[in-house]
Coordinates of C-alpha atoms in Angstrom, one line a residue:
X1 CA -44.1 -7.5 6.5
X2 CA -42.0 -4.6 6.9
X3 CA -38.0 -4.6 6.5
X4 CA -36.1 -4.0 9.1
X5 CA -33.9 -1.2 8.6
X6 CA -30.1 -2.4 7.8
X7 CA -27.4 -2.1 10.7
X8 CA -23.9 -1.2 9.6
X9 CA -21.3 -1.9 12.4
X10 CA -17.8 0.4 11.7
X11 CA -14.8 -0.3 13.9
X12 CA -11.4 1.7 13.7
X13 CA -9.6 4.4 14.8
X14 CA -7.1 5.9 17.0
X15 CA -5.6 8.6 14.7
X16 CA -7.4 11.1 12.4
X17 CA -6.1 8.8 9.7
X18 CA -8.6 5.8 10.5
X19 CA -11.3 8.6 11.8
X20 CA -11.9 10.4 9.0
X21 CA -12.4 7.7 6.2
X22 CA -14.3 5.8 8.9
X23 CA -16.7 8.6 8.7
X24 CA -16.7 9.1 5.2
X25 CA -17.8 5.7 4.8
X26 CA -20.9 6.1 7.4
X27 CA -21.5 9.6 5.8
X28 CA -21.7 7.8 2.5
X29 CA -24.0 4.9 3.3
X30 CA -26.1 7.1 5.2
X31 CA -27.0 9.2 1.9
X32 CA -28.1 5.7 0.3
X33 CA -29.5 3.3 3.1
X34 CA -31.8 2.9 5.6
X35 CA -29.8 1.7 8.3
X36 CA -28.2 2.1 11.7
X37 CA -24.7 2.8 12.1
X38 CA -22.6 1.9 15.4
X39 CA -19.5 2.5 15.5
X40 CA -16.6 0.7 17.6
X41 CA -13.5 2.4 18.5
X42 CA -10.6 2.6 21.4
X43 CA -11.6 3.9 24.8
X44 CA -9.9 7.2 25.3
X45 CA -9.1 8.0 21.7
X46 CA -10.1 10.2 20.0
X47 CA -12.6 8.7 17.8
X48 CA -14.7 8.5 21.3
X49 CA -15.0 12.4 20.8
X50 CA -15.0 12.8 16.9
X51 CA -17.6 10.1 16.3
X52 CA -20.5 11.7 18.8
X53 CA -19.5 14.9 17.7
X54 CA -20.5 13.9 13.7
X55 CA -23.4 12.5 14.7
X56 CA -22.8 8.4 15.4
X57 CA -23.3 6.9 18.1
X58 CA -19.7 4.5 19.6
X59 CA -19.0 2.1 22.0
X60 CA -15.1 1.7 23.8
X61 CA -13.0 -0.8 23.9
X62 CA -10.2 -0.8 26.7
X63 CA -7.8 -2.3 23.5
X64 CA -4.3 -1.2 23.2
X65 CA -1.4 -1.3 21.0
X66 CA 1.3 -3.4 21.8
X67 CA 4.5 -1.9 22.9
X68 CA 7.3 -3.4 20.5
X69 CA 10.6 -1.8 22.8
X70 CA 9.1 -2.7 26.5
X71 CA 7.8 -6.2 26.0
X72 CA 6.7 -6.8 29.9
X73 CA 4.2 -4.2 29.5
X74 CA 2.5 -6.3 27.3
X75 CA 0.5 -8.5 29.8
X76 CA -1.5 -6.0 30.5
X77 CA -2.0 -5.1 27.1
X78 CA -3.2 -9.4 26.7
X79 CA -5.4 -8.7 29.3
X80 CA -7.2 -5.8 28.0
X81 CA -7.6 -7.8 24.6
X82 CA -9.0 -10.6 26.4
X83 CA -11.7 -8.6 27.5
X84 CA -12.2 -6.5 24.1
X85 CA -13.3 -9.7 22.4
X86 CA -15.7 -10.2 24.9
X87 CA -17.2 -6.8 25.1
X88 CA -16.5 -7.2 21.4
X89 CA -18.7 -10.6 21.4
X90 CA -21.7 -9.0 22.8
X91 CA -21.7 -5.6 21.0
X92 CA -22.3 -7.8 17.7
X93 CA -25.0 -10.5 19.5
X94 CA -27.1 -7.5 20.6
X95 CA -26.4 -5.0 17.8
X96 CA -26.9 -8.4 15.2
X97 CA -24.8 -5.9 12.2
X98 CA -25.8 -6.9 8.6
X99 CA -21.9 -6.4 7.9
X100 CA -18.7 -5.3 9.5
X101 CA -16.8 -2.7 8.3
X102 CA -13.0 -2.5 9.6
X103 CA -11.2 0.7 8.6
X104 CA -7.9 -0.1 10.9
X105 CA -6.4 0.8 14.4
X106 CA -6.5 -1.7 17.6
X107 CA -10.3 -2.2 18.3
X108 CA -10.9 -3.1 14.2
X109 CA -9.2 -6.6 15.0
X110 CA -11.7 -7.8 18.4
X111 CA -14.6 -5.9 16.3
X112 CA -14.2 -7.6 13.3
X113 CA -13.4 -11.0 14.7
X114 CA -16.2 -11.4 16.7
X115 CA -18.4 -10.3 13.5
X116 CA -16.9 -13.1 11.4
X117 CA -17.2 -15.4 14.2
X118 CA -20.8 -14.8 14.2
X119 CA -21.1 -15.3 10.9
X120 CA -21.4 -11.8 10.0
X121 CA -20.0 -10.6 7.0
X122 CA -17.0 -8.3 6.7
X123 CA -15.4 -5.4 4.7
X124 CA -11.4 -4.4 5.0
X125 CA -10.0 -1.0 4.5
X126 CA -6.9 -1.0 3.9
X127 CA -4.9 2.5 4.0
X128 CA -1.4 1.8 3.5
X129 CA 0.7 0.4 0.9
X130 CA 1.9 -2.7 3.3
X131 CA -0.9 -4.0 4.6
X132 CA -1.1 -4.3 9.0
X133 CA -0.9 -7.6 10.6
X134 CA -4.2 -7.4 11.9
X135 CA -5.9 -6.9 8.0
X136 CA -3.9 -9.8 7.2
X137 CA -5.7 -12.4 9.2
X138 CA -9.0 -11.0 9.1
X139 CA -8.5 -11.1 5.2
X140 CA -8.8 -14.7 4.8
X141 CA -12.2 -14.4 6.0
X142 CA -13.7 -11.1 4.7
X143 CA -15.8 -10.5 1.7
X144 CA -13.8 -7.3 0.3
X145 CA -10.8 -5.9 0.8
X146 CA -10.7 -2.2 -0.3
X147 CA -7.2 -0.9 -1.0
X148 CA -5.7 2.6 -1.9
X149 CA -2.1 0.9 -3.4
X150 CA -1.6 -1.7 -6.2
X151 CA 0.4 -5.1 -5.8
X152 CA -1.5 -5.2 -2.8
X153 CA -2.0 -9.1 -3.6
X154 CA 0.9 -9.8 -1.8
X155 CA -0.9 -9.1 1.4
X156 CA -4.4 -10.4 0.2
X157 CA -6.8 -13.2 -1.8
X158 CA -6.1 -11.1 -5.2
X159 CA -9.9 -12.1 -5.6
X160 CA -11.5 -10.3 -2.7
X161 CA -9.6 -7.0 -3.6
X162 CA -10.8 -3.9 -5.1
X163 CA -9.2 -1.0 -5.8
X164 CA -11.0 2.4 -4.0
X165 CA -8.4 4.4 -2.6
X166 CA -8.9 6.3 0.9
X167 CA -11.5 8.2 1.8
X168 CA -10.8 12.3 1.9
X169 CA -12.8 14.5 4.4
X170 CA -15.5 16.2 2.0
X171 CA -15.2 19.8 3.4
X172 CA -11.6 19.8 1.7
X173 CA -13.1 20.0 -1.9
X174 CA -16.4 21.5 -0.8
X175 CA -15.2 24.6 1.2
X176 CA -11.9 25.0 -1.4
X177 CA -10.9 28.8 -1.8
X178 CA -8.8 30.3 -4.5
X179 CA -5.7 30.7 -3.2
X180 CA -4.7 34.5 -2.5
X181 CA -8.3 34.0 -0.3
X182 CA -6.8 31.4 1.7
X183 CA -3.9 32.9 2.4
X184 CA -5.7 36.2 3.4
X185 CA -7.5 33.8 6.2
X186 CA -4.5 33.2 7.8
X187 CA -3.6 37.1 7.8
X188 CA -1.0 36.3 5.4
X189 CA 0.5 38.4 2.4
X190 CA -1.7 36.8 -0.9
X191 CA 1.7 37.0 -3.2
X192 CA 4.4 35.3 -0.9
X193 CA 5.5 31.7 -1.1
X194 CA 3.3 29.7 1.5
X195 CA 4.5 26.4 3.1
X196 CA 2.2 24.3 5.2
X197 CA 3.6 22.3 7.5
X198 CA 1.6 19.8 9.3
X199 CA 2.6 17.4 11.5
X200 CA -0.4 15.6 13.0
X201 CA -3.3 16.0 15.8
X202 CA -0.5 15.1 18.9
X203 CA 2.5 16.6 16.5
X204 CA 5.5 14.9 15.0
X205 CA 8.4 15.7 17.2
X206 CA 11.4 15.6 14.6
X207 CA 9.3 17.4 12.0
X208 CA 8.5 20.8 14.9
X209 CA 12.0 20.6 15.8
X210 CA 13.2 21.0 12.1
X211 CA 11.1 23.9 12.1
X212 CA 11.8 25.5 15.1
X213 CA 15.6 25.6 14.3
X214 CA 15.3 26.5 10.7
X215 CA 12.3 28.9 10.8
X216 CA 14.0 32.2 11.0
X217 CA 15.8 30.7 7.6
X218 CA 12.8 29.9 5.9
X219 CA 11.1 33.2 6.4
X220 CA 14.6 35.3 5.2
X221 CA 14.7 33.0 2.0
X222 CA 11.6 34.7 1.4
X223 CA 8.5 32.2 2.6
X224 CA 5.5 32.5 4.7
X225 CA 5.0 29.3 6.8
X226 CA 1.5 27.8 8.1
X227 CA 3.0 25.3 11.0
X228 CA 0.6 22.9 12.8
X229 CA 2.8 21.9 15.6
X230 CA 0.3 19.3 17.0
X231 CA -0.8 19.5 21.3
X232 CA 2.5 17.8 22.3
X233 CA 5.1 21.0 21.2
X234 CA 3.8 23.2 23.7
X235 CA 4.7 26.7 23.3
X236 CA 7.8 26.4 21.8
X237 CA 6.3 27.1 17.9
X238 CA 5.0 30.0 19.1
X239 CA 8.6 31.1 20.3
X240 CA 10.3 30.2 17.5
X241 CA 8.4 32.4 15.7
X242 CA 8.7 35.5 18.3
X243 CA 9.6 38.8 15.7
X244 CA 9.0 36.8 12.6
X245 CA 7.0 38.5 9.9
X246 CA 4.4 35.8 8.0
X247 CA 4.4 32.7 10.6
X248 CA 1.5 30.9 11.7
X249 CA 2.1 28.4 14.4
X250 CA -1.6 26.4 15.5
X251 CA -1.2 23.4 17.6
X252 CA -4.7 22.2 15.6
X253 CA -5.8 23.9 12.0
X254 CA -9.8 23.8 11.9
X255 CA -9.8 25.1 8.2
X256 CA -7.9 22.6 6.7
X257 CA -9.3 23.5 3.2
X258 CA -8.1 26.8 3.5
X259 CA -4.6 25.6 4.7
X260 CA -3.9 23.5 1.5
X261 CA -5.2 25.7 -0.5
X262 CA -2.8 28.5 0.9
X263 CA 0.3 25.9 0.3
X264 CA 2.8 26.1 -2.7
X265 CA 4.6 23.2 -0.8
X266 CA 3.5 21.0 2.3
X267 CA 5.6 18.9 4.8
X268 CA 4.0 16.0 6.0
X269 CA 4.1 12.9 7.9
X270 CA 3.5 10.0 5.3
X271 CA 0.3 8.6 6.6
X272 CA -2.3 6.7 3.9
X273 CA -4.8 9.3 5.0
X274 CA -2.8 12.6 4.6
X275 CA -1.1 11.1 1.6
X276 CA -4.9 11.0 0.2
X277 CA -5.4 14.2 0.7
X278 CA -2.5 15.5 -0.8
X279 CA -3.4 13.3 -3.9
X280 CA -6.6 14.7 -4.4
X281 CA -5.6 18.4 -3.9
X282 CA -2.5 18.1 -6.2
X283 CA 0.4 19.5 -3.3
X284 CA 3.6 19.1 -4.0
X285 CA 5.0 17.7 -1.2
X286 CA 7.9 16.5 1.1
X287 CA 6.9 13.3 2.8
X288 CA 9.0 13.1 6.2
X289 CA 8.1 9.5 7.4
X290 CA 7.2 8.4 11.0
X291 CA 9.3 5.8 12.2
X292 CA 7.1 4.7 15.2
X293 CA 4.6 2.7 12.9
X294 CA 4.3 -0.8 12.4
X295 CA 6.4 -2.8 9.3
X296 CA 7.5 0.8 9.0
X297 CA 4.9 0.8 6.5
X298 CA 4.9 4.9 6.5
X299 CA 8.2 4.7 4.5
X300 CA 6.8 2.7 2.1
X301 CA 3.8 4.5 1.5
X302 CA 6.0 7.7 1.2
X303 CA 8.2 5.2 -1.9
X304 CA 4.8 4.6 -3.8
X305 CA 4.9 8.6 -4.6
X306 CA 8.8 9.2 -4.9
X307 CA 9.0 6.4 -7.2
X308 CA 6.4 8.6 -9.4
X309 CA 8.0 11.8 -8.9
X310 CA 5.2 12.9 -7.1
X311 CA 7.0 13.7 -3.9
X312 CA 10.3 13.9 -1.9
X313 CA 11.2 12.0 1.1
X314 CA 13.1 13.0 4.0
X315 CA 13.9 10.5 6.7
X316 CA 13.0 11.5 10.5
X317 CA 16.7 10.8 11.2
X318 CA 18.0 13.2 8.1
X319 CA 15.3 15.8 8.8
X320 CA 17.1 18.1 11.4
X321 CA 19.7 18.2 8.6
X322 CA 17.9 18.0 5.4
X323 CA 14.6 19.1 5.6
X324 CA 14.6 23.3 5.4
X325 CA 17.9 22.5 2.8
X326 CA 15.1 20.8 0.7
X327 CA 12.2 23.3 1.4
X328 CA 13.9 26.3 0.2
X329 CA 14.9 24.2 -2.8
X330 CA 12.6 23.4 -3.9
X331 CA 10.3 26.7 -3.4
X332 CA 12.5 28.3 -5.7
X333 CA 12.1 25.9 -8.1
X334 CA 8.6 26.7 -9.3
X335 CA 9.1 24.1 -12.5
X336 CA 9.6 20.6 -10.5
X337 CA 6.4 21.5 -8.2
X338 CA 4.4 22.2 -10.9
X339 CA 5.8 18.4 -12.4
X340 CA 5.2 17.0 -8.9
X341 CA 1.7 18.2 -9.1
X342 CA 0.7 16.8 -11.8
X343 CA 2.2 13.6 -11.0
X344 CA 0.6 13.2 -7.5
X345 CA -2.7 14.4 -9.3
X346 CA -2.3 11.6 -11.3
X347 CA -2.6 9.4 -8.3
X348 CA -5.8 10.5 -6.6
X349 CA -8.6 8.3 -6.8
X350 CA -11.8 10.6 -6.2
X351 CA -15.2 9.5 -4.6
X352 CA -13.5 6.1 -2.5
X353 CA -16.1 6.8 0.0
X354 CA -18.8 5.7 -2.7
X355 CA -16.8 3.2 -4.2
X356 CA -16.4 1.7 -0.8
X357 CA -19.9 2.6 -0.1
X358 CA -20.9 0.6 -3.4
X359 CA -19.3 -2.6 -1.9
X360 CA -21.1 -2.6 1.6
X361 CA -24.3 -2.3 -0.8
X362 CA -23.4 -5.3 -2.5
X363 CA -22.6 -7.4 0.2
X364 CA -25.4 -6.9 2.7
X365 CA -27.9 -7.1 0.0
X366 CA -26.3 -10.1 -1.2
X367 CA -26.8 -11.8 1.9
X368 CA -30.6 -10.9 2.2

């Protein structure tokens, strides 16, 4: 009798930080198994456009956050995860998923719910260094729990975890340039100082407006300045930067190989996915984190490098203040970003896609 082929059910998203390790994952089991892979994501996110677009096949939820400052909104928020775990419910009865893979973001608690409900078996990602609320009750119940941080048993069964790391986007290694050639892609000089800035898909609104009022500063201490300003800025980058030799303002950078690989120094939100990345490529970096996350858990995954001296933080509420102060410092201090290289180098974990991909082997052929 012929096997059936295995059927992988992934479910996560909302932000290019649950997207793209989501998809390294699939990308990664697709190279060694015969199986199906539906994913399950947030109707009108944007994993309902980057998940088609790399080839998977997804199905919405109408799942939403919860708003934390306007509590009466959240009724309707009840509502729509009252029907999510039903949609949720049926998704896995037709689908019938070998495993359950949850990677973070609202529809990963419904998905993975209804899998264990089932009887299906589960996986956990974990990103951050403090774990979401939503990981913590589906852990008592899941088979792994793959992390990126240690001490993470304060959040998990210290029996079910296993150390991976994040996923990275493969086209950041594979399509690396030297960097006077990545500079040059940008139309920029291939000798200057380069600072990437980078702020996020919608853009991180303290982080562009540190920019816009210091730019003119940055570029007379003798910088050029790669600024992703994210679709929410506007114009306003792009006016900033009005007369100013060696400034790239983007609302979205495509080549995001190329843009690292320009950088001397990058500014960054502090997100488990971007702080991956930076890992992996070795960027000195200034870590400004978000404050509109839950458990603030940004801050602390910005701590886990500083504590190393593998980055410097700036807080959203110091960064109008403090943030091109601490650029131009420390580009003209070529010796600590050399040292805070190698120290964030130190922390990369390369290949988590396989070594994630290496559980969700074990499990579902465990099971069989």
């Amino acid at each position: 009798m012929e096997r059936r082929r295995y059927r992988i059910l992934i479910s996560g998203g909302g932000t290019g930080g649950h997207i793209f390790p989501a998809l390294s994952i699939a990308n990664a089991l697709k190279r060694r198994l015969d199986a199906d892979i539906l994913f399950v994501g947030a109707e009108n996110r944007m994993e309902m456009e980057k998940v088609p677009a790399a080839g998977y096949p997804i199905k919405g939820l109408p799942v939403a956050g919860f708003d934390r400052k306007r509590l009466w909104r959240n009724f309707g928020v009840l509502l729509k995860l009252r029907r999510s775990l039903g949609m949720a419910r049926r998704i896995v009865r037709d689908f019938k998923p070998d495993i359950a893979i949850g990677v973070g973001g609202y529809c990963s608690g419904p998905t993975l719910k209804a899998a264990q409900k089932a009887g299906v078996p589960t996986l956990l990602q974990e990103q951050n260094s403090y774990a979401g609320v939503t990981n913590k009750l589906l852990a008592r119940r899941a088979e792994k729990i793959c992390v990126a941080y240690d001490g993470m048993d304060r959040f998990f069964p210290a029996d079910r975890i296993i150390k991976t790391g994040n996923p990275v986007r493969k086209a950041l290694t594979e399509r690396a340039r030297e960097r006077h050639e990545a500079r040059a892609c940008f139309g920029l000089n291939t000798e200057r100082p380069t600072l990437l800035v980078i702020g996020g898909s919608l853009g991180a609104l303290t982080v562009n407006e540190s920019m816009e009022a210091a730019l003119g500063r940055l570029v007379d201490s003798g910088m050029q300045v790669i600024w992703q300003t994210g679709k929410n800025f506007g114009d306003r980058g792009l006016k900033a930067a009005k007369g100013l030799r060696g400034v790239v303002v983007t609302p979205f950078i495509t080549d995001m190989a190329s843009a690292y690989a320009a950088a001397d120094l990058v500014v960054s939100r502090a997100g488990a996915g971007s702080i991956s990345e930076l890992e992996l490529l070795g960027k000195p970096c200034v870590l400004v984190p978000s404050p509109n996350v839950a458990e603030d858990h940004q801050t602390k995954n910005a701590m886990a490098l500083v504590e190393r001296g593998a980055a410097v933080l700036v807080t959203d509420a110091e960064a109008r203040e403090r943030l091109a102060d601490t650029v131009v410092s420390l580009m003209a201090d070529e010796g600590r970003r050399a040292a805070m290289a190698t120290a964030i180098s130190a922390l990369a974990m390369p290949d988590s896609d396989e070594l994630i991909a290496d559980e969700v082997e074990k499990i579902i052929k465990s099971k069989k």
